[in-house]
Amino acid sequence: LEGHEQLISNMGLGQGTSVLEMIKAYESGFELELSKDILPARPGDPPQLVANTEHLKSWSTHQCKSIEESLRSLTERRKVLIG
């Protein structure tokens, strides 16, 4: 990491994820159903957000997982820790 003064980087796969996709992934990963109110988008709300991961790739070999994979891994780890 030497020579990299700015190590703040976006992490992700460079693909967009909508809020609804994130909620569904969370529900699936934690095996639960969230109570939600689906409302129209507000003026100026983007349909999805996409992280530019080029800076991360310039200094790290870390391979990001999908949201589903990350939540599944977190759920498995939580089960080990909590029981």
XYZ file of C-alpha atoms in Angstrom:
83
model
C 0.000 0.000 0.000
C 3.028 2.279 0.021
C 2.804 5.221 -2.320
C -0.980 5.284 -2.276
C -1.902 8.387 -0.356
C -5.588 8.125 -1.187
C -6.861 4.670 -0.267
C -10.528 5.629 -0.140
C -12.140 3.702 -2.963
C -15.554 2.582 -4.123
C -16.082 -1.147 -3.790
C -18.403 -3.152 -5.956
C -18.699 -4.940 -9.238
C -19.290 -1.816 -11.314
C -22.927 -2.792 -11.835
C -25.908 -0.832 -10.620
C -28.215 -2.008 -7.862
C -31.659 -0.574 -7.263
C -33.034 -0.059 -3.768
C -35.564 -2.845 -4.365
C -32.803 -5.225 -5.517
C -30.840 -4.395 -2.355
C -33.892 -5.052 -0.168
C -34.569 -8.389 -1.895
C -30.929 -9.418 -1.489
C -31.051 -8.480 2.201
C -34.269 -10.456 2.699
C -32.787 -13.468 0.942
C -29.432 -13.245 2.711
C -30.955 -12.936 6.175
C -33.888 -15.251 5.414
C -36.554 -12.754 6.442
C -39.180 -10.508 4.940
C -39.070 -6.793 5.584
C -42.139 -4.613 5.878
C -41.919 -2.029 3.130
C -43.951 0.697 1.522
C -43.263 1.004 -2.198
C -43.648 4.653 -3.154
C -42.989 6.502 -6.402
C -39.481 7.814 -6.911
C -38.907 11.349 -5.709
C -37.858 13.996 -8.214
C -34.119 13.655 -8.769
C -33.844 10.084 -7.405
C -31.577 8.015 -9.665
C -32.987 4.639 -10.766
C -29.774 2.963 -9.595
C -26.297 3.790 -8.324
C -23.099 2.420 -9.818
C -19.715 2.614 -8.116
C -16.692 3.375 -10.275
C -14.202 0.767 -9.051
C -11.212 1.776 -11.186
C -9.346 3.443 -8.301
C -9.686 0.306 -6.153
C -8.395 -1.851 -9.003
C -5.338 0.425 -9.331
C -3.991 -0.541 -5.900
C -5.830 -3.670 -4.706
C -6.271 -7.213 -5.944
C -9.409 -7.685 -3.807
C -12.228 -9.352 -5.719
C -15.630 -8.045 -4.683
C -18.566 -10.396 -4.293
C -22.123 -9.797 -5.358
C -24.504 -8.386 -2.779
C -26.155 -11.799 -2.503
C -22.815 -13.542 -1.944
C -21.741 -10.947 0.619
C -24.983 -11.214 2.593
C -24.919 -15.017 2.432
C -21.369 -14.985 3.785
C -22.352 -12.528 6.513
C -25.330 -14.700 7.466
C -23.140 -17.809 7.707
C -20.595 -15.966 9.831
C -23.351 -14.592 12.080
C -24.709 -18.126 12.615
C -21.240 -19.297 13.694
C -20.819 -16.395 16.105
C -24.340 -16.362 17.565
C -25.323 -19.987 17.153
